[in-house]
C-alpha positions as MATLAB code, in Angstrom:
seq = 'MAVSVKQMAVIVATLGVLSFIFGIVAENKKPASGTPIHGKGVVICKYPRDPTVVLGYLSVMFLILSTVAGYLSLFYPYKGKSVPQAALFRSTSFLVFFNIAVFTGGLALALLLWPTITEQLHLTRNVHLNLETECPTAKTGLLGGGALVSLDSALFWLVALMLADNAREDYFDEVEKDSKVVDITPQVPI';
ca = [
      33.899    6.620   21.474;
      34.009    3.527   23.646;
      33.997    0.209   21.872;
      32.489   -2.883   23.438;
      33.612   -6.492   23.146;
      30.532   -7.285   21.044;
      31.309   -4.479   18.591;
      34.894   -5.656   18.211;
      33.670   -9.212   17.665;
      31.333   -8.019   14.913;
      34.163   -6.054   13.272;
      36.544   -9.037   13.326;
      33.856  -11.413   12.045;
      32.735   -9.053    9.272;
      36.276   -8.483    8.026;
      36.975  -12.225    8.127;
      33.814  -13.047    6.185;
      34.648  -10.385    3.560;
      38.131  -11.877    3.152;
      36.555  -15.311    2.739;
      34.022  -14.122    0.152;
      36.590  -12.254   -1.954;
      38.952  -15.239   -1.850;
      36.259  -17.713   -2.935;
      35.050  -15.449   -5.755;
      38.665  -14.935   -6.891;
      39.136  -18.714   -7.013;
      35.935  -19.197   -9.027;
      36.767  -16.401  -11.513;
      40.335  -17.576  -12.190;
      40.750  -18.693  -15.814;
      41.869  -22.266  -16.473;
      44.558  -21.145  -18.916;
      45.442  -18.559  -21.499;
      45.409  -18.733  -25.268;
      48.867  -19.076  -26.843;
      49.489  -16.841  -29.877;
      52.569  -17.956  -31.810;
      54.752  -15.197  -33.138;
      58.199  -15.103  -34.694;
      60.328  -16.959  -32.124;
      57.989  -16.158  -29.211;
      54.670  -17.198  -27.761;
      52.369  -14.476  -26.451;
      49.795  -15.636  -23.930;
      46.448  -13.901  -24.149;
      44.379  -14.259  -20.983;
      40.686  -13.425  -20.672;
      39.829  -10.401  -18.582;
      39.137  -11.537  -15.040;
      39.080   -9.914  -11.601;
      41.187  -12.624   -9.914;
      44.139  -10.414   -9.020;
      42.002   -7.565   -7.680;
      39.776   -9.932   -5.696;
      42.847  -11.744   -4.356;
      44.372   -8.511   -3.094;
      41.027   -7.463   -1.581;
      40.900  -10.787    0.238;
      44.430  -10.209    1.532;
      43.548   -6.676    2.639;
      40.483   -7.809    4.585;
      42.483  -10.672    6.131;
      45.106   -8.202    7.369;
      42.408   -5.874    8.715;
      40.675   -8.789   10.439;
      43.945   -9.934   12.009;
      44.860   -6.448   13.196;
      41.362   -5.891   14.606;
      41.465   -9.311   16.276;
      44.823   -8.596   17.877;
      43.856   -5.111   19.041;
      40.533   -6.352   20.392;
      42.326   -8.619   22.845;
      44.292   -5.855   24.541;
      41.886   -2.925   24.162;
      41.013   -1.254   27.504;
      37.259   -1.881   27.581;
      35.300    0.446   29.891;
      38.542    2.333   30.485;
      40.103   -0.622   32.343;
      43.226   -2.180   30.935;
      44.542   -5.593   31.864;
      48.240   -6.474   31.906;
      49.171   -8.855   29.098;
      50.696  -11.229   31.643;
      47.266  -11.667   33.223;
      45.777  -12.642   29.858;
      48.570  -15.036   28.937;
      48.246  -16.779   32.314;
      45.239  -18.553   30.836;
      46.496  -21.611   28.951;
      43.465  -21.796   26.687;
      43.861  -18.114   25.741;
      47.536  -18.685   24.980;
      46.734  -21.693   22.773;
      43.987  -19.956   20.784;
      46.037  -16.764   20.470;
      48.902  -18.733   18.902;
      46.533  -20.663   16.633;
      44.937  -17.389   15.474;
      48.351  -15.893   14.682;
      49.464  -19.062   12.856;
      46.279  -19.386   10.778;
      46.429  -15.684    9.908;
      49.972  -16.115    8.583;
      49.067  -19.305    6.729;
      46.034  -17.646    5.139;
      48.184  -14.688    4.105;
      50.659  -17.021    2.400;
      47.918  -19.059    0.712;
      46.211  -15.918   -0.598;
      49.315  -13.984   -1.660;
      51.095  -16.811   -3.460;
      48.478  -17.432   -6.193;
      47.521  -13.753   -6.417;
      51.087  -12.632   -7.090;
      51.672  -15.609   -9.393;
      48.558  -14.764  -11.399;
      49.626  -11.131  -11.645;
      53.060  -12.213  -12.901;
      51.454  -14.487  -15.513;
      49.317  -11.590  -16.748;
      52.165   -9.083  -16.936;
      54.928  -11.376  -18.211;
      52.992  -12.953  -21.020;
      55.716  -13.151  -23.694;
      57.624  -16.454  -23.621;
      60.640  -17.558  -25.618;
      59.729  -21.206  -25.084;
      57.630  -22.082  -28.124;
      55.983  -24.992  -26.316;
      54.562  -22.975  -23.415;
      50.934  -23.662  -22.534;
      50.108  -20.270  -20.993;
      49.839  -21.321  -17.345;
      47.807  -19.730  -14.584;
      48.247  -19.799  -10.831;
      47.795  -23.108   -9.050;
      44.139  -24.033   -8.719;
      42.730  -24.347   -5.206;
      45.159  -22.139   -3.307;
      42.940  -19.060   -3.305;
      39.965  -21.091   -2.108;
      42.071  -22.783    0.557;
      43.460  -19.441    1.636;
      39.943  -18.042    1.855;
      38.862  -20.902    4.114;
      41.906  -20.513    6.354;
      41.219  -16.764    6.443;
      37.734  -17.461    7.763;
      39.215  -19.906   10.284;
      41.647  -17.234   11.416;
      38.806  -14.790   12.096;
      36.965  -17.476   14.066;
      40.061  -18.212   16.147;
      40.432  -14.488   16.862;
      36.828  -14.497   18.078;
      37.477  -17.475   20.370;
      40.602  -15.753   21.691;
      38.526  -12.612   22.293;
      35.985  -14.595   24.325;
      38.777  -16.198   26.350;
      40.410  -12.792   26.866;
      37.086  -11.445   28.125;
      36.905  -14.316   30.636;
      40.518  -13.735   31.712;
      39.764  -10.007   32.037;
      36.801  -10.737   34.341;
      38.911  -13.119   36.434;
      41.642  -10.508   36.740;
      39.251   -7.799   37.924;
      37.636  -10.210   40.404;
      41.082  -10.920   41.880;
      41.934   -7.216   42.020;
      38.609   -6.471   43.698;
      39.149   -9.207   46.313;
      42.660   -7.987   47.046;
      41.560   -4.367   47.387;
      38.761   -5.089   49.872;
      39.891   -4.414   53.381;
      37.788   -5.877   56.105;
      37.111   -3.433   58.904;
      37.146   -5.446   62.165;
      37.017   -2.543   64.628;
      33.981   -2.740   66.880;
      31.276   -0.224   66.195;
      30.199    1.615   69.323;
      27.012    3.657   69.142;
      27.399    7.266   70.188;
];
């Protein structure tokens, strides 16, 4: 099945938007803190049931899928014609947006994973020997920030895809011009 540039753009955008939505919902559902229950020499933190960890990992998964789809969409041989990577990276604007898309994807991954893993550790390691613990949760705002950067990453992949499409057209125009041979022999009627 042949995939078009528009279909790949829709896939990248959809995955990016899903990552954004799951990240924002995870941020909004995160509890402010847990309830400390004092025991004999320990404090047990009881946290309300919330889907923050699951939603955080879903956001990370869709970010990774969006990034992989964005990367593959740039070098996919559309209409059975592949373009050398050197021809794509000759375009300065493509090179800039490609690097920005990679950087924002990595930054979003870090901003989404850090609070998600931290929250999971708080939920699983809830017995503390420090009797003055206040039952912390993951830092507020990181999941939401990661969700926004995840959406930005998908948008930068889309811009890079548009620039790759332009570079692809320029490459095939050059190849077509180079392959045309002008026939200058005189035509004599028979």
